[in-house]
């Protein structure tokens, strides 16, 4: 009984751990596409760098990293 549900969870976790790949340079196409994961799980590299910078230096000194994370989120299909 429990094996069927655990297999579904494993598949969901595997799908969530796959990297999100942008398909094309047009921003219109990226915003029309549905995101493949939740916002909290998208762009972990830029999110980590942005958060660390904001803690150490403050938001006003991290605008480049903030914008890089926003662009990554847009490329992943989020409307930011």
mmCIF file with all atom_site columns, N, CA, C and O in Angstrom, residues 4-37:
data_model
loop_
_atom_site.group_PDB
_atom_site.id
_atom_site.type_symbol
_atom_site.label_atom_id
_atom_site.label_alt_id
_atom_site.label_comp_id
_atom_site.label_asym_id
_atom_site.label_entity_id
_atom_site.label_seq_id
_atom_site.pdbx_PDB_ins_code
_atom_site.Cartn_x
_atom_site.Cartn_y
_atom_site.Cartn_z
_atom_site.occupancy
_atom_site.B_iso_or_equiv
_atom_site.pdbx_formal_charge
_atom_site.auth_seq_id
_atom_site.auth_comp_id
_atom_site.auth_asym_id
_atom_site.auth_atom_id
_atom_site.pdbx_PDB_model_num
ATOM 1   N N  . UNK A 1 4  ? 3.180  2.528  -3.361  1.00 0.00 ? 4  UNK A N  1
ATOM 2   C CA . UNK A 1 4  ? 2.683  3.323  -4.482  1.00 0.00 ? 4  UNK A CA 1
ATOM 3   C C  . UNK A 1 4  ? 2.825  4.809  -4.210  1.00 0.00 ? 4  UNK A C  1
ATOM 4   O O  . UNK A 1 4  ? 3.218  5.578  -5.074  1.00 0.00 ? 4  UNK A O  1
ATOM 5   N N  . UNK A 1 5  ? 2.518  5.250  -3.008  1.00 0.00 ? 5  UNK A N  1
ATOM 6   C CA . UNK A 1 5  ? 2.616  6.665  -2.702  1.00 0.00 ? 5  UNK A CA 1
ATOM 7   C C  . UNK A 1 5  ? 4.064  7.105  -2.608  1.00 0.00 ? 5  UNK A C  1
ATOM 8   O O  . UNK A 1 5  ? 4.397  8.196  -3.018  1.00 0.00 ? 5  UNK A O  1
ATOM 9   N N  . UNK A 1 6  ? 4.929  6.255  -2.094  1.00 0.00 ? 6  UNK A N  1
ATOM 10  C CA . UNK A 1 6  ? 6.333  6.655  -1.987  1.00 0.00 ? 6  UNK A CA 1
ATOM 11  C C  . UNK A 1 6  ? 6.966  6.770  -3.362  1.00 0.00 ? 6  UNK A C  1
ATOM 12  O O  . UNK A 1 6  ? 7.819  7.607  -3.588  1.00 0.00 ? 6  UNK A O  1
ATOM 13  N N  . UNK A 1 7  ? 6.553  5.949  -4.315  1.00 0.00 ? 7  UNK A N  1
ATOM 14  C CA . UNK A 1 7  ? 7.073  6.062  -5.673  1.00 0.00 ? 7  UNK A CA 1
ATOM 15  C C  . UNK A 1 7  ? 6.656  7.386  -6.287  1.00 0.00 ? 7  UNK A C  1
ATOM 16  O O  . UNK A 1 7  ? 7.425  8.038  -6.971  1.00 0.00 ? 7  UNK A O  1
ATOM 17  N N  . UNK A 1 8  ? 5.428  7.816  -6.036  1.00 0.00 ? 8  UNK A N  1
ATOM 18  C CA . UNK A 1 8  ? 4.957  9.095  -6.553  1.00 0.00 ? 8  UNK A CA 1
ATOM 19  C C  . UNK A 1 8  ? 5.740  10.257 -5.972  1.00 0.00 ? 8  UNK A C  1
ATOM 20  O O  . UNK A 1 8  ? 6.069  11.209 -6.667  1.00 0.00 ? 8  UNK A O  1
ATOM 21  N N  . UNK A 1 9  ? 6.075  10.165 -4.700  1.00 0.00 ? 9  UNK A N  1
ATOM 22  C CA . UNK A 1 9  ? 6.861  11.208 -4.051  1.00 0.00 ? 9  UNK A CA 1
ATOM 23  C C  . UNK A 1 9  ? 8.256  11.257 -4.640  1.00 0.00 ? 9  UNK A C  1
ATOM 24  O O  . UNK A 1 9  ? 8.792  12.321 -4.908  1.00 0.00 ? 9  UNK A O  1
ATOM 25  N N  . UNK A 1 10 ? 8.851  10.083 -4.880  1.00 0.00 ? 10 UNK A N  1
ATOM 26  C CA . UNK A 1 10 ? 10.192 10.041 -5.457  1.00 0.00 ? 10 UNK A CA 1
ATOM 27  C C  . UNK A 1 10 ? 10.212 10.668 -6.842  1.00 0.00 ? 10 UNK A C  1
ATOM 28  O O  . UNK A 1 10 ? 11.112 11.413 -7.185  1.00 0.00 ? 10 UNK A O  1
ATOM 29  N N  . UNK A 1 11 ? 9.197  10.394 -7.639  1.00 0.00 ? 11 UNK A N  1
ATOM 30  C CA . UNK A 1 11 ? 9.115  10.970 -8.984  1.00 0.00 ? 11 UNK A CA 1
ATOM 31  C C  . UNK A 1 11 ? 8.969  12.482 -8.892  1.00 0.00 ? 11 UNK A C  1
ATOM 32  O O  . UNK A 1 11 ? 9.622  13.228 -9.614  1.00 0.00 ? 11 UNK A O  1
ATOM 33  N N  . UNK A 1 12 ? 8.129  12.953 -7.977  1.00 0.00 ? 12 UNK A N  1
ATOM 34  C CA . UNK A 1 12 ? 7.930  14.386 -7.815  1.00 0.00 ? 12 UNK A CA 1
ATOM 35  C C  . UNK A 1 12 ? 9.216  15.065 -7.356  1.00 0.00 ? 12 UNK A C  1
ATOM 36  O O  . UNK A 1 12 ? 9.568  16.145 -7.826  1.00 0.00 ? 12 UNK A O  1
ATOM 37  N N  . UNK A 1 13 ? 9.933  14.427 -6.433  1.00 0.00 ? 13 UNK A N  1
ATOM 38  C CA . UNK A 1 13 ? 11.178 15.004 -5.959  1.00 0.00 ? 13 UNK A CA 1
ATOM 39  C C  . UNK A 1 13 ? 12.223 15.015 -7.055  1.00 0.00 ? 13 UNK A C  1
ATOM 40  O O  . UNK A 1 13 ? 12.972 15.962 -7.188  1.00 0.00 ? 13 UNK A O  1
ATOM 41  N N  . UNK A 1 14 ? 12.289 13.975 -7.863  1.00 0.00 ? 14 UNK A N  1
ATOM 42  C CA . UNK A 1 14 ? 13.246 13.922 -8.960  1.00 0.00 ? 14 UNK A CA 1
ATOM 43  C C  . UNK A 1 14 ? 12.937 15.004 -9.979  1.00 0.00 ? 14 UNK A C  1
ATOM 44  O O  . UNK A 1 14 ? 13.838 15.669 -10.485 1.00 0.00 ? 14 UNK A O  1
ATOM 45  N N  . UNK A 1 15 ? 11.659 15.225 -10.273 1.00 0.00 ? 15 UNK A N  1
ATOM 46  C CA . UNK A 1 15 ? 11.282 16.255 -11.238 1.00 0.00 ? 15 UNK A CA 1
ATOM 47  C C  . UNK A 1 15 ? 11.616 17.644 -10.697 1.00 0.00 ? 15 UNK A C  1
ATOM 48  O O  . UNK A 1 15 ? 12.048 18.521 -11.431 1.00 0.00 ? 15 UNK A O  1
ATOM 49  N N  . UNK A 1 16 ? 11.444 17.847 -9.402  1.00 0.00 ? 16 UNK A N  1
ATOM 50  C CA . UNK A 1 16 ? 11.725 19.153 -8.812  1.00 0.00 ? 16 UNK A CA 1
ATOM 51  C C  . UNK A 1 16 ? 13.216 19.429 -8.751  1.00 0.00 ? 16 UNK A C  1
ATOM 52  O O  . UNK A 1 16 ? 13.637 20.579 -8.774  1.00 0.00 ? 16 UNK A O  1
ATOM 53  N N  . UNK A 1 17 ? 14.045 18.388 -8.692  1.00 0.00 ? 17 UNK A N  1
ATOM 54  C CA . UNK A 1 17 ? 15.478 18.602 -8.583  1.00 0.00 ? 17 UNK A CA 1
ATOM 55  C C  . UNK A 1 17 ? 16.158 18.807 -9.925  1.00 0.00 ? 17 UNK A C  1
ATOM 56  O O  . UNK A 1 17 ? 17.327 19.166 -9.972  1.00 0.00 ? 17 UNK A O  1
ATOM 57  N N  . UNK A 1 18 ? 15.436 18.580 -11.023 1.00 0.00 ? 18 UNK A N  1
ATOM 58  C CA . UNK A 1 18 ? 16.032 18.788 -12.342 1.00 0.00 ? 18 UNK A CA 1
ATOM 59  C C  . UNK A 1 18 ? 16.202 20.278 -12.590 1.00 0.00 ? 18 UNK A C  1
ATOM 60  O O  . UNK A 1 18 ? 15.362 21.079 -12.206 1.00 0.00 ? 18 UNK A O  1
ATOM 61  N N  . UNK A 1 19 ? 17.306 20.683 -13.224 1.00 0.00 ? 19 UNK A N  1
ATOM 62  C CA . UNK A 1 19 ? 17.515 22.101 -13.493 1.00 0.00 ? 19 UNK A CA 1
ATOM 63  C C  . UNK A 1 19 ? 16.513 22.625 -14.510 1.00 0.00 ? 19 UNK A C  1
ATOM 64  O O  . UNK A 1 19 ? 16.075 21.912 -15.401 1.00 0.00 ? 19 UNK A O  1
ATOM 65  N N  . UNK A 1 20 ? 16.153 23.879 -14.339 1.00 0.00 ? 20 UNK A N  1
ATOM 66  C CA . UNK A 1 20 ? 15.235 24.531 -15.261 1.00 0.00 ? 20 UNK A CA 1
ATOM 67  C C  . UNK A 1 20 ? 16.059 25.142 -16.376 1.00 0.00 ? 20 UNK A C  1
ATOM 68  O O  . UNK A 1 20 ? 17.019 25.871 -16.134 1.00 0.00 ? 20 UNK A O  1
ATOM 69  N N  . UNK A 1 21 ? 15.706 24.843 -17.618 1.00 0.00 ? 21 UNK A N  1
ATOM 70  C CA . UNK A 1 21 ? 16.449 25.328 -18.760 1.00 0.00 ? 21 UNK A CA 1
ATOM 71  C C  . UNK A 1 21 ? 15.569 26.297 -19.535 1.00 0.00 ? 21 UNK A C  1
ATOM 72  O O  . UNK A 1 21 ? 14.435 25.979 -19.886 1.00 0.00 ? 21 UNK A O  1
ATOM 73  N N  . UNK A 1 22 ? 16.089 27.490 -19.780 1.00 0.00 ? 22 UNK A N  1
ATOM 74  C CA . UNK A 1 22 ? 15.350 28.467 -20.574 1.00 0.00 ? 22 UNK A CA 1
ATOM 75  C C  . UNK A 1 22 ? 15.361 28.035 -22.031 1.00 0.00 ? 22 UNK A C  1
ATOM 76  O O  . UNK A 1 22 ? 16.366 27.570 -22.550 1.00 0.00 ? 22 UNK A O  1
ATOM 77  N N  . UNK A 1 23 ? 14.229 28.200 -22.705 1.00 0.00 ? 23 UNK A N  1
ATOM 78  C CA . UNK A 1 23 ? 14.116 27.765 -24.089 1.00 0.00 ? 23 UNK A CA 1
ATOM 79  C C  . UNK A 1 23 ? 13.948 28.956 -25.005 1.00 0.00 ? 23 UNK A C  1
ATOM 80  O O  . UNK A 1 23 ? 12.854 29.274 -25.438 1.00 0.00 ? 23 UNK A O  1
ATOM 81  N N  . UNK A 1 24 ? 15.018 29.647 -25.249 1.00 0.00 ? 24 UNK A N  1
ATOM 82  C CA . UNK A 1 24 ? 14.953 30.769 -26.185 1.00 0.00 ? 24 UNK A CA 1
ATOM 83  C C  . UNK A 1 24 ? 15.261 32.079 -25.507 1.00 0.00 ? 24 UNK A C  1
ATOM 84  O O  . UNK A 1 24 ? 15.199 32.207 -24.297 1.00 0.00 ? 24 UNK A O  1
ATOM 85  N N  . UNK A 1 25 ? 15.565 33.072 -26.312 1.00 0.00 ? 25 UNK A N  1
ATOM 86  C CA . UNK A 1 25 ? 15.946 34.364 -25.780 1.00 0.00 ? 25 UNK A CA 1
ATOM 87  C C  . UNK A 1 25 ? 14.792 35.334 -25.673 1.00 0.00 ? 25 UNK A C  1
ATOM 88  O O  . UNK A 1 25 ? 14.918 36.382 -25.076 1.00 0.00 ? 25 UNK A O  1
ATOM 89  N N  . UNK A 1 26 ? 13.651 35.043 -26.264 1.00 0.00 ? 26 UNK A N  1
ATOM 90  C CA . UNK A 1 26 ? 12.528 35.966 -26.232 1.00 0.00 ? 26 UNK A CA 1
ATOM 91  C C  . UNK A 1 26 ? 11.906 35.972 -24.849 1.00 0.00 ? 26 UNK A C  1
ATOM 92  O O  . UNK A 1 26 ? 11.534 34.932 -24.323 1.00 0.00 ? 26 UNK A O  1
ATOM 93  N N  . UNK A 1 27 ? 11.769 37.150 -24.258 1.00 0.00 ? 27 UNK A N  1
ATOM 94  C CA . UNK A 1 27 ? 11.193 37.228 -22.929 1.00 0.00 ? 27 UNK A CA 1
ATOM 95  C C  . UNK A 1 27 ? 9.698  36.978 -22.974 1.00 0.00 ? 27 UNK A C  1
ATOM 96  O O  . UNK A 1 27 ? 9.127  36.495 -22.019 1.00 0.00 ? 27 UNK A O  1
ATOM 97  N N  . UNK A 1 28 ? 9.037  37.280 -24.072 1.00 0.00 ? 28 UNK A N  1
ATOM 98  C CA . UNK A 1 28 ? 7.612  37.029 -24.196 1.00 0.00 ? 28 UNK A CA 1
ATOM 99  C C  . UNK A 1 28 ? 7.309  35.552 -24.121 1.00 0.00 ? 28 UNK A C  1
ATOM 100 O O  . UNK A 1 28 ? 6.334  35.134 -23.516 1.00 0.00 ? 28 UNK A O  1
ATOM 101 N N  . UNK A 1 29 ? 8.116  34.723 -24.740 1.00 0.00 ? 29 UNK A N  1
ATOM 102 C CA . UNK A 1 29 ? 7.904  33.281 -24.708 1.00 0.00 ? 29 UNK A CA 1
ATOM 103 C C  . UNK A 1 29 ? 8.147  32.735 -23.315 1.00 0.00 ? 29 UNK A C  1
ATOM 104 O O  . UNK A 1 29 ? 7.461  31.826 -22.868 1.00 0.00 ? 29 UNK A O  1
ATOM 105 N N  . UNK A 1 30 ? 9.108  33.282 -22.595 1.00 0.00 ? 30 UNK A N  1
ATOM 106 C CA . UNK A 1 30 ? 9.430  32.797 -21.262 1.00 0.00 ? 30 UNK A CA 1
ATOM 107 C C  . UNK A 1 30 ? 8.313  33.133 -20.275 1.00 0.00 ? 30 UNK A C  1
ATOM 108 O O  . UNK A 1 30 ? 8.004  32.343 -19.397 1.00 0.00 ? 30 UNK A O  1
ATOM 109 N N  . UNK A 1 31 ? 7.696  34.302 -20.405 1.00 0.00 ? 31 UNK A N  1
ATOM 110 C CA . UNK A 1 31 ? 6.652  34.671 -19.470 1.00 0.00 ? 31 UNK A CA 1
ATOM 111 C C  . UNK A 1 31 ? 5.360  33.924 -19.752 1.00 0.00 ? 31 UNK A C  1
ATOM 112 O O  . UNK A 1 31 ? 4.555  33.737 -18.866 1.00 0.00 ? 31 UNK A O  1
ATOM 113 N N  . UNK A 1 32 ? 5.149  33.479 -20.992 1.00 0.00 ? 32 UNK A N  1
ATOM 114 C CA . UNK A 1 32 ? 3.946  32.740 -21.327 1.00 0.00 ? 32 UNK A CA 1
ATOM 115 C C  . UNK A 1 32 ? 4.030  31.300 -20.843 1.00 0.00 ? 32 UNK A C  1
ATOM 116 O O  . UNK A 1 32 ? 3.018  30.670 -20.601 1.00 0.00 ? 32 UNK A O  1
ATOM 117 N N  . UNK A 1 33 ? 5.246  30.769 -20.692 1.00 0.00 ? 33 UNK A N  1
ATOM 118 C CA . UNK A 1 33 ? 5.426  29.388 -20.254 1.00 0.00 ? 33 UNK A CA 1
ATOM 119 C C  . UNK A 1 33 ? 5.155  29.281 -18.759 1.00 0.00 ? 33 UNK A C  1
ATOM 120 O O  . UNK A 1 33 ? 5.460  30.188 -17.997 1.00 0.00 ? 33 UNK A O  1
ATOM 121 N N  . UNK A 1 34 ? 4.589  28.142 -18.348 1.00 0.00 ? 34 UNK A N  1
ATOM 122 C CA . UNK A 1 34 ? 4.355  27.902 -16.932 1.00 0.00 ? 34 UNK A CA 1
ATOM 123 C C  . UNK A 1 34 ? 5.662  27.512 -16.265 1.00 0.00 ? 34 UNK A C  1
ATOM 124 O O  . UNK A 1 34 ? 6.440  26.749 -16.832 1.00 0.00 ? 34 UNK A O  1
ATOM 125 N N  . UNK A 1 35 ? 5.919  28.020 -15.064 1.00 0.00 ? 35 UNK A N  1
ATOM 126 C CA . UNK A 1 35 ? 7.130  27.608 -14.340 1.00 0.00 ? 35 UNK A CA 1
ATOM 127 C C  . UNK A 1 35 ? 7.112  26.112 -14.068 1.00 0.00 ? 35 UNK A C  1
ATOM 128 O O  . UNK A 1 35 ? 6.067  25.525 -13.830 1.00 0.00 ? 35 UNK A O  1
ATOM 129 N N  . UNK A 1 36 ? 8.296  25.497 -14.109 1.00 0.00 ? 36 UNK A N  1
ATOM 130 C CA . UNK A 1 36 ? 8.405  24.055 -13.908 1.00 0.00 ? 36 UNK A CA 1
ATOM 131 C C  . UNK A 1 36 ? 8.555  23.687 -12.438 1.00 0.00 ? 36 UNK A C  1
ATOM 132 O O  . UNK A 1 36 ? 8.527  22.519 -12.092 1.00 0.00 ? 36 UNK A O  1
ATOM 133 N N  . UNK A 1 37 ? 8.764  24.694 -11.573 1.00 0.00 ? 37 UNK A N  1
ATOM 134 C CA . UNK A 1 37 ? 8.887  24.422 -10.148 1.00 0.00 ? 37 UNK A CA 1
ATOM 135 C C  . UNK A 1 37 ? 8.321  25.603 -9.371  1.00 0.00 ? 37 UNK A C  1
ATOM 136 O O  . UNK A 1 37 ? 7.938  26.609 -9.940  1.00 0.00 ? 37 UNK A O  1
#
